PDB file of N, CA and C in Angstrom:
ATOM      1  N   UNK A 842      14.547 -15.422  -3.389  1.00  0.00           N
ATOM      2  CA  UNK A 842      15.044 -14.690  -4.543  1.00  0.00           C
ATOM      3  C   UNK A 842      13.912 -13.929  -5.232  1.00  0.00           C
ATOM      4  N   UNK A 843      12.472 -14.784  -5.491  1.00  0.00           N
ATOM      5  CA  UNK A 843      11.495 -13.687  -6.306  1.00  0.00           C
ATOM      6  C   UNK A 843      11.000 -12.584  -5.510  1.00  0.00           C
ATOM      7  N   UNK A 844      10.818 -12.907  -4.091  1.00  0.00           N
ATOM      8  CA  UNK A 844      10.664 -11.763  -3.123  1.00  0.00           C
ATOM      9  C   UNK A 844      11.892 -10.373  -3.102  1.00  0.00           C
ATOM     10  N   UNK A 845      12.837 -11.179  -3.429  1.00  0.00           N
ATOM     11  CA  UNK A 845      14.048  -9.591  -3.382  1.00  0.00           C
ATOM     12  C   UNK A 845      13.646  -9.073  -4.992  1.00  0.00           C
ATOM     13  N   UNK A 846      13.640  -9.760  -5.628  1.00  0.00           N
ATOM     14  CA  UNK A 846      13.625  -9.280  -6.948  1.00  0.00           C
ATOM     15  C   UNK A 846      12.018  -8.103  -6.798  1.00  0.00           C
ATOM     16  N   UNK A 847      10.842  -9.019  -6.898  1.00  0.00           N
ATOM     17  CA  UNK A 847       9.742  -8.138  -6.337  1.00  0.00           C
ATOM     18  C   UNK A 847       9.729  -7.099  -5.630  1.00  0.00           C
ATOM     19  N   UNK A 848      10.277  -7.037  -4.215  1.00  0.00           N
ATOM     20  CA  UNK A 848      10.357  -5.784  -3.722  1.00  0.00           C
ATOM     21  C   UNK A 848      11.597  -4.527  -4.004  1.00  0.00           C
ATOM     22  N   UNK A 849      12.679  -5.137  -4.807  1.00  0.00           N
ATOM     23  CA  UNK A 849      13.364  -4.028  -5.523  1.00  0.00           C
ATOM     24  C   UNK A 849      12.772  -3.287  -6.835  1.00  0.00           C
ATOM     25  N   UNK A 850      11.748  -4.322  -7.590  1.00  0.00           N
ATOM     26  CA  UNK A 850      11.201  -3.670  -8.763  1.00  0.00           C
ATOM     27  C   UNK A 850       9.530  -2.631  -7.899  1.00  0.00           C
ATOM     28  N   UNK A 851       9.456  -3.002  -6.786  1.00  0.00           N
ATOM     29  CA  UNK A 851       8.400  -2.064  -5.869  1.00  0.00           C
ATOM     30  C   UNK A 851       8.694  -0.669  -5.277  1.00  0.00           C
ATOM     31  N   UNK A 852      10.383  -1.067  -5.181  1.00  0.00           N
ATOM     32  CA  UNK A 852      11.319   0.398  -4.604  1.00  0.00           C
ATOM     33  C   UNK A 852      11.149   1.576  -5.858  1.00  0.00           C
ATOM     34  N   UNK A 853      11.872   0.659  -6.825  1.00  0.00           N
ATOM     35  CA  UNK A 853      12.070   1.340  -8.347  1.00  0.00           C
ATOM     36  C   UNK A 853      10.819   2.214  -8.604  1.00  0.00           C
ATOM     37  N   UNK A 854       9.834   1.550  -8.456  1.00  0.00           N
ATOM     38  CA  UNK A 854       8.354   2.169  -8.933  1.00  0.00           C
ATOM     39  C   UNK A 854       8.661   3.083  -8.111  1.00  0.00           C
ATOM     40  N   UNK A 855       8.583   3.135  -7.006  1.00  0.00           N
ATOM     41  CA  UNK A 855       8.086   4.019  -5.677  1.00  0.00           C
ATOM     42  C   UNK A 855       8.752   5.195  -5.820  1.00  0.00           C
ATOM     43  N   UNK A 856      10.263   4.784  -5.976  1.00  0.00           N
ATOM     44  CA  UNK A 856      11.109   6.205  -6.657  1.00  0.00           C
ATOM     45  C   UNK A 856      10.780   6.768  -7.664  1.00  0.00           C
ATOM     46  N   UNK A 857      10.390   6.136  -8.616  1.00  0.00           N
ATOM     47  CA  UNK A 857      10.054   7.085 -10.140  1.00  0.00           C
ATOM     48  C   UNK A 857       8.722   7.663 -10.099  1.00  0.00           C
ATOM     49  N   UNK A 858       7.873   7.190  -9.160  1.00  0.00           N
ATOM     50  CA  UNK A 858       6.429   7.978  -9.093  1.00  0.00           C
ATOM     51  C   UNK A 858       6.707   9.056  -8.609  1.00  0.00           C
ATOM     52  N   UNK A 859       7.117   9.250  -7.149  1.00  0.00           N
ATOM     53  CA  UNK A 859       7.696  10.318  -6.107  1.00  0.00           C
ATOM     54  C   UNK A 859       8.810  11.300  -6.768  1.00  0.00           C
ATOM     55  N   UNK A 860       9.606  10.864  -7.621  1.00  0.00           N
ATOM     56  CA  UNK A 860      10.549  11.606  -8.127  1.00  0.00           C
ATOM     57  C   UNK A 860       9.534  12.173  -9.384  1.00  0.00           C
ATOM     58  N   UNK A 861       8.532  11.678 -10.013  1.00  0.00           N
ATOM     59  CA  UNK A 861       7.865  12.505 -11.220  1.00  0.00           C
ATOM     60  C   UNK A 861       6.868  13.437 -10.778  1.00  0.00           C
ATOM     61  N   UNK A 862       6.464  13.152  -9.117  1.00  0.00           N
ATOM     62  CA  UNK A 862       5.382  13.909  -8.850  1.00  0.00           C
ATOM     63  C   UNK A 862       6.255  15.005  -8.710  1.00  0.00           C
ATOM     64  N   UNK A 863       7.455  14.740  -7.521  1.00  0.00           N
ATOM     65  CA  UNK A 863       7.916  16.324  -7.468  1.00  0.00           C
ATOM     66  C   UNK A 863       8.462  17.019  -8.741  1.00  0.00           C
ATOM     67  N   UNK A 864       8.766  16.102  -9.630  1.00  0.00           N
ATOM     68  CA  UNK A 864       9.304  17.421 -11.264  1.00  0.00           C
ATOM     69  C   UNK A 864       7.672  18.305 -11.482  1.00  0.00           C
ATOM     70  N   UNK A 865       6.789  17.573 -11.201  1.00  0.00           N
ATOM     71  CA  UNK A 865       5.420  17.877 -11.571  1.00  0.00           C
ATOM     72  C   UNK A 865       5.093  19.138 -10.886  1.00  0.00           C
ATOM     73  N   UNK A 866       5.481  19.281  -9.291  1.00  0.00           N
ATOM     74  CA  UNK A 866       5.033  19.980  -8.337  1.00  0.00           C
ATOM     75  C   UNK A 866       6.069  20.961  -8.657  1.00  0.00           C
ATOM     76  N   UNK A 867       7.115  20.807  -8.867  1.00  0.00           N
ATOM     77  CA  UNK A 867       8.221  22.079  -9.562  1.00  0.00           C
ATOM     78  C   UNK A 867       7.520  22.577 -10.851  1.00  0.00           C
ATOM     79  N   UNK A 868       7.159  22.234 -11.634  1.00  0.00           N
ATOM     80  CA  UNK A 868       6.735  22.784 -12.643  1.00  0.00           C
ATOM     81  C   UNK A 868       5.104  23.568 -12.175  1.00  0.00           C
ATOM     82  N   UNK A 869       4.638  23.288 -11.797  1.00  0.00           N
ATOM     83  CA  UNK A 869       3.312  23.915 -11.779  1.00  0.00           C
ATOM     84  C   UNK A 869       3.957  24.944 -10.698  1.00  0.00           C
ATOM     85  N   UNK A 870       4.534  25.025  -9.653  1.00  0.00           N
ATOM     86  CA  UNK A 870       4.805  25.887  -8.443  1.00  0.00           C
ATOM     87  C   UNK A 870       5.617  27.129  -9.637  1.00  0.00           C
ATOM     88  N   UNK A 871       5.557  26.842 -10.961  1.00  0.00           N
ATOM     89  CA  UNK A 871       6.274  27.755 -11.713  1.00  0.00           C
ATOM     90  C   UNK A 871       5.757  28.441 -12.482  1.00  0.00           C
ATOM     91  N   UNK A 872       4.032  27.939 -12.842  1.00  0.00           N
ATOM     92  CA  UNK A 872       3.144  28.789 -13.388  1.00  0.00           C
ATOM     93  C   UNK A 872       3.172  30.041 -13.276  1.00  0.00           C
ATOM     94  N   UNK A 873       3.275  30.876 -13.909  1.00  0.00           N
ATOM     95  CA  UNK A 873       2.826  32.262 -14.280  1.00  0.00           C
ATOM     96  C   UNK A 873       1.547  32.535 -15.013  1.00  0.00           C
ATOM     97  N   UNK A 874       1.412  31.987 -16.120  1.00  0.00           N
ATOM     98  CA  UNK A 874       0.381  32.375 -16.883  1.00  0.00           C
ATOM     99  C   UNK A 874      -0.233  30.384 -17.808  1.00  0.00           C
ATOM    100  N   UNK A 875      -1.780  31.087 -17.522  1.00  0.00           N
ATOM    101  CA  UNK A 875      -2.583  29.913 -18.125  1.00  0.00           C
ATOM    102  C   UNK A 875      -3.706  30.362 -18.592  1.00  0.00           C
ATOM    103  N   UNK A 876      -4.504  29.045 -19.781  1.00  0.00           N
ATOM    104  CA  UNK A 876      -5.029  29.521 -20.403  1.00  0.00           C
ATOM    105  C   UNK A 876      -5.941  28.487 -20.546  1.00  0.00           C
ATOM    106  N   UNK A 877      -7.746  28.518 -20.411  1.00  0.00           N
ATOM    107  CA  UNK A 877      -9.120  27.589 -20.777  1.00  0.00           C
ATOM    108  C   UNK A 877      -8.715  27.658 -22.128  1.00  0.00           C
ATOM    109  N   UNK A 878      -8.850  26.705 -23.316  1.00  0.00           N
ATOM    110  CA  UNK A 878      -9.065  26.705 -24.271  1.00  0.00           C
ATOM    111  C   UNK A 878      -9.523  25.283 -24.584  1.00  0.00           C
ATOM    112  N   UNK A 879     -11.101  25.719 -25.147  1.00  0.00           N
ATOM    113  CA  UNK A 879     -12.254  24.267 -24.775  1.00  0.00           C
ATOM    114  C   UNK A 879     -12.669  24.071 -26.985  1.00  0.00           C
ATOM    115  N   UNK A 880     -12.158  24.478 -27.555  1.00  0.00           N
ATOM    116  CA  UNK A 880     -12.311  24.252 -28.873  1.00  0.00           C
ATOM    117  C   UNK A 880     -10.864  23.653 -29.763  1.00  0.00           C
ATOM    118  N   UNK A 881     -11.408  23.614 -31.010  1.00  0.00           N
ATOM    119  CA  UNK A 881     -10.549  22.617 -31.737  1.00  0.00           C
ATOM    120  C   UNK A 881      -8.922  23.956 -32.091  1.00  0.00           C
ATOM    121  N   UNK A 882      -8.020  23.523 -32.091  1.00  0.00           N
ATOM    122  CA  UNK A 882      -6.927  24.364 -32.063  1.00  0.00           C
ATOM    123  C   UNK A 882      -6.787  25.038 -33.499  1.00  0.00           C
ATOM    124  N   UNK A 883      -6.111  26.182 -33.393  1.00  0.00           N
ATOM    125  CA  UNK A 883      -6.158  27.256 -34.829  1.00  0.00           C
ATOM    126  C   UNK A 883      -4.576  27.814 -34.881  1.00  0.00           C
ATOM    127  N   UNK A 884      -4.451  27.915 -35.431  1.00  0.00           N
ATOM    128  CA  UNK A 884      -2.841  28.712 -35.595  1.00  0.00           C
ATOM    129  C   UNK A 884      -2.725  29.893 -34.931  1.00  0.00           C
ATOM    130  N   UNK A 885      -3.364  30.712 -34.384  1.00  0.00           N
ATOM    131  CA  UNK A 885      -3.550  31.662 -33.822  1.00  0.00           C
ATOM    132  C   UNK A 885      -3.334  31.326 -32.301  1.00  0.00           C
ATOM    133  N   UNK A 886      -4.375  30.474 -31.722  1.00  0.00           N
ATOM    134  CA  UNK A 886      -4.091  29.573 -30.812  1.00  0.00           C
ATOM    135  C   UNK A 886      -2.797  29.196 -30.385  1.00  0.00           C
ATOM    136  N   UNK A 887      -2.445  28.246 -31.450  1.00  0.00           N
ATOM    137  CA  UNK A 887      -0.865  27.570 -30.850  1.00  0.00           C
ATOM    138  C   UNK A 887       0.355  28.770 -31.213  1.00  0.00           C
ATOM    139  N   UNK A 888      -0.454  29.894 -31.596  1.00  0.00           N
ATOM    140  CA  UNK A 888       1.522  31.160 -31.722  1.00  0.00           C
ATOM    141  C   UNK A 888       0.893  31.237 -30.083  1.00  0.00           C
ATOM    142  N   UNK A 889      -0.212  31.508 -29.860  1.00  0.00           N
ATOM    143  CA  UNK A 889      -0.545  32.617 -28.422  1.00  0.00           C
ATOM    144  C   UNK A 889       0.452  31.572 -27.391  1.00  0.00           C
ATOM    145  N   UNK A 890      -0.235  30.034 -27.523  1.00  0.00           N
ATOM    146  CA  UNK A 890       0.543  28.840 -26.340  1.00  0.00           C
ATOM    147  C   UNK A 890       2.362  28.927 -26.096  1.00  0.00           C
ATOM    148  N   UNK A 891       2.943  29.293 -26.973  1.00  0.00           N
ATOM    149  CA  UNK A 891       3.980  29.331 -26.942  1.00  0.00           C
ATOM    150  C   UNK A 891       4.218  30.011 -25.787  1.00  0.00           C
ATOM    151  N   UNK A 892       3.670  31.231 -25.188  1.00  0.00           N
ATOM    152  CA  UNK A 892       4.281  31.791 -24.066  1.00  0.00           C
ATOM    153  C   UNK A 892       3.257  31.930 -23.275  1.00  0.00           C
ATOM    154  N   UNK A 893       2.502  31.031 -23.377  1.00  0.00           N
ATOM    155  CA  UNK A 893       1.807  30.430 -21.880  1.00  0.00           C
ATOM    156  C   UNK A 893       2.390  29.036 -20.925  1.00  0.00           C
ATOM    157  N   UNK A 894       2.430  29.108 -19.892  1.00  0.00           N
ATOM    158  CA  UNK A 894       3.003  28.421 -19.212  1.00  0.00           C
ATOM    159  C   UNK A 894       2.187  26.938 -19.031  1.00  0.00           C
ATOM    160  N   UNK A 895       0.674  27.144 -18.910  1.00  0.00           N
ATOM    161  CA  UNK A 895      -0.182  26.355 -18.518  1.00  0.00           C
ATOM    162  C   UNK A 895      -1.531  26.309 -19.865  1.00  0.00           C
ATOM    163  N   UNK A 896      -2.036  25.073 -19.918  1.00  0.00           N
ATOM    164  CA  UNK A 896      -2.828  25.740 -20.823  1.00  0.00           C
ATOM    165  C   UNK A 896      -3.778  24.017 -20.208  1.00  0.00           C
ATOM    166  N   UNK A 897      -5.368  24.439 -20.234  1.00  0.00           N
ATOM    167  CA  UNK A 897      -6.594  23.510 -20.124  1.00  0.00           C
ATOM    168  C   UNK A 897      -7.264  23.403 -21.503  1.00  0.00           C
ATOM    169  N   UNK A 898      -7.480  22.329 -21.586  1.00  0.00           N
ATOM    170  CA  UNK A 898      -7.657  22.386 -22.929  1.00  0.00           C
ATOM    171  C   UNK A 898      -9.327  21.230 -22.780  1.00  0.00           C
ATOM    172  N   UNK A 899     -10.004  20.890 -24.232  1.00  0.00           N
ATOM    173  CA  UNK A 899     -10.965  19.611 -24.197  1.00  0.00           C
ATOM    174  C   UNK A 899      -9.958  18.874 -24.917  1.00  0.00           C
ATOM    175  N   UNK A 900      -9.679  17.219 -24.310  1.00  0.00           N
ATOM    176  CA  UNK A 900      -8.878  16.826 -25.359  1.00  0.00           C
ATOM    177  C   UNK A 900      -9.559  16.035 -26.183  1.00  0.00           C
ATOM    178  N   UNK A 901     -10.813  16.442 -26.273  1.00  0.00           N
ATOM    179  CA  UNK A 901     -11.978  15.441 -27.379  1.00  0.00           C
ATOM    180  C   UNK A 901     -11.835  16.802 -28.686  1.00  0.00           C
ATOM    181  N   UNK A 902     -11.200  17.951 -28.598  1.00  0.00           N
ATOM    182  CA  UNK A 902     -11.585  18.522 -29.612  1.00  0.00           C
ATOM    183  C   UNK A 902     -10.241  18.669 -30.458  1.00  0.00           C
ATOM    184  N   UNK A 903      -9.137  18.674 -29.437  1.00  0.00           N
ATOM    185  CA  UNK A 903      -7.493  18.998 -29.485  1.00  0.00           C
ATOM    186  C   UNK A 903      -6.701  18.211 -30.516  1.00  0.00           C
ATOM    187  N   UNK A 904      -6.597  18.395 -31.160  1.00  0.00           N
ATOM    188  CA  UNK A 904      -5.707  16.985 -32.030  1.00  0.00           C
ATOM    189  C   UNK A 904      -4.404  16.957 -31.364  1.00  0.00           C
ATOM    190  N   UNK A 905      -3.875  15.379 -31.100  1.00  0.00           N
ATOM    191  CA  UNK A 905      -3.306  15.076 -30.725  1.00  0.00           C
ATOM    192  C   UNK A 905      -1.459  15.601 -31.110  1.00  0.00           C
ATOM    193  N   UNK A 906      -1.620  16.034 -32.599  1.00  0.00           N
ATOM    194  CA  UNK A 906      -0.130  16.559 -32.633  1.00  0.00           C
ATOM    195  C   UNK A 906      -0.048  18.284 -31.751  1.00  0.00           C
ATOM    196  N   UNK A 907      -1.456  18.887 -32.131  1.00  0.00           N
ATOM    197  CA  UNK A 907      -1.212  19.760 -31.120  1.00  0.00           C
ATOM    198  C   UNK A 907      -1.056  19.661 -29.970  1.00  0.00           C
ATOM    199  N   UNK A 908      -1.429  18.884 -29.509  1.00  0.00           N
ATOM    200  CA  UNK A 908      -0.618  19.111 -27.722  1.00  0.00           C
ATOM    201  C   UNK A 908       0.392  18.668 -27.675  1.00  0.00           C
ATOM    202  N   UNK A 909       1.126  17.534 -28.517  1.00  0.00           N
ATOM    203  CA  UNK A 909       2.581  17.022 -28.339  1.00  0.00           C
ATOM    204  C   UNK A 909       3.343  18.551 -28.756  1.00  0.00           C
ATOM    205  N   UNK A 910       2.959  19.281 -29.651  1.00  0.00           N
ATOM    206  CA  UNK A 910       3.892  20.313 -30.119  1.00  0.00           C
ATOM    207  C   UNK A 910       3.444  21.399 -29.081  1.00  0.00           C
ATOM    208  N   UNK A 911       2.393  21.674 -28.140  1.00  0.00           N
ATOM    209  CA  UNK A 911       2.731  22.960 -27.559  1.00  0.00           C
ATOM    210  C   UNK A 911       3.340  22.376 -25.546  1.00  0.00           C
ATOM    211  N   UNK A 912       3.490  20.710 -25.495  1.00  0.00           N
ATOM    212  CA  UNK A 912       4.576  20.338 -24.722  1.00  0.00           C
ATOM    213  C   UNK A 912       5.802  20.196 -24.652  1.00  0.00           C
ATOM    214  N   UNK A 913       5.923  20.344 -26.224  1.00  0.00           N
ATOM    215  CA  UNK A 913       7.262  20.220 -26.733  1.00  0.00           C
ATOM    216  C   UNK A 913       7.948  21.519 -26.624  1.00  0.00           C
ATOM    217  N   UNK A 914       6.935  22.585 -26.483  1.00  0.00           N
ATOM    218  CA  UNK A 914       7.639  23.643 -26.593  1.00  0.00           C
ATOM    219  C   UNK A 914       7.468  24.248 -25.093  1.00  0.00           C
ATOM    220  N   UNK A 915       6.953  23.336 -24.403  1.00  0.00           N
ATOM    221  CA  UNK A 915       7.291  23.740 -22.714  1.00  0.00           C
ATOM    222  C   UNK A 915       5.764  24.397 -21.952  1.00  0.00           C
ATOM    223  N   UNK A 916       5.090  24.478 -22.438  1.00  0.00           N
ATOM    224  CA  UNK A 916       4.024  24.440 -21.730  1.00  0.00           C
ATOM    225  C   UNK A 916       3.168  22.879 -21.565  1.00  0.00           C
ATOM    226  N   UNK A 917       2.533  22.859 -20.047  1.00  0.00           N
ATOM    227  CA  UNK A 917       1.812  21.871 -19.397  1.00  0.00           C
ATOM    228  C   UNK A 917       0.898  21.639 -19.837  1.00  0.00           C
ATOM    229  N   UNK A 918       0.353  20.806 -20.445  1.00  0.00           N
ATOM    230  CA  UNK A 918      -1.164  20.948 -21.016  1.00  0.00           C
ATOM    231  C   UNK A 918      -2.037  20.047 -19.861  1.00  0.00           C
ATOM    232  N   UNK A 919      -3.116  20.298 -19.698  1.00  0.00           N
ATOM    233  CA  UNK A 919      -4.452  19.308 -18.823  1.00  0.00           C
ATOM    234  C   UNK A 919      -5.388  19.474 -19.491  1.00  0.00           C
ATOM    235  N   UNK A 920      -6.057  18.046 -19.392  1.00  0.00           N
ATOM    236  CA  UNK A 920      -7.018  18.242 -19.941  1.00  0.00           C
ATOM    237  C   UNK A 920      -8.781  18.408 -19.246  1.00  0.00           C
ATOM    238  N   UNK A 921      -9.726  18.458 -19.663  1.00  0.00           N
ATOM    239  CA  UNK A 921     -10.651  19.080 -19.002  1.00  0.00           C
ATOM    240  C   UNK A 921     -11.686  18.263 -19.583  1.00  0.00           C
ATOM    241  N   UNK A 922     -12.472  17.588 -18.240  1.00  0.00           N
ATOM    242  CA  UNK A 922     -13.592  16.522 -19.059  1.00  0.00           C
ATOM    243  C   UNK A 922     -14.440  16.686 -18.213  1.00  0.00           C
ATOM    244  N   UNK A 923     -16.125  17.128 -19.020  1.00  0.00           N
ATOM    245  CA  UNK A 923     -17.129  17.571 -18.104  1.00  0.00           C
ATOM    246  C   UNK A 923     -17.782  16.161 -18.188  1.00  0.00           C
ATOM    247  N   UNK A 924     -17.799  16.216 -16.727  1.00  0.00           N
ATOM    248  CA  UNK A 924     -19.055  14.885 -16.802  1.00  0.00           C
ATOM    249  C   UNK A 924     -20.115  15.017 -16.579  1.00  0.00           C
ATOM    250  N   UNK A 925     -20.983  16.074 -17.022  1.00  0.00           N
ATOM    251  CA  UNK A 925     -22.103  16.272 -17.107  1.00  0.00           C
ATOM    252  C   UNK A 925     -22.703  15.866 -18.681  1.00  0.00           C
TER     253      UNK A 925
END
């Protein structure tokens, strides 16, 4: 019984990873337009994000409601960490 239980909660995973990568791989295969932006965000900034598709950002400089609000409004955000 813990073995069926275990390997159905292993299926579950397996589907929801594979099923989020491809929403992931649909969405980026949909890029049009993106944008480096390595400083702290400005209002100017988040009108421009609105109709960017993609946007790289530092997320050591980004405040955190800004990127929930320019995902919310449908652009991808990544973030960008130099390890140098």
């Amino acid at each position: 019984m813990k073995k069926q239980v275990f390997f159905t909660v292993i299926i579950v995973l397996c589907l929801v990873i594979v099923g989020s990568t491809a929403a992931q791989a649909k969405q980026l295969a949909n890029v049009s337009s993106y944008r480096y932006y390595l400083d702290k965000e400005t209002p100017q900034m988040m009108k421009k994000a609105k109709n960017i598709d993609m946007m790289v950002i530092e997320p050591l400089e980004m405040n955190k409601a800004a990127i929930k609000k320019m995902q919310k409004q449908g652009t991808l955000v990544f973030g960008y960490v130099n390890a140098m």
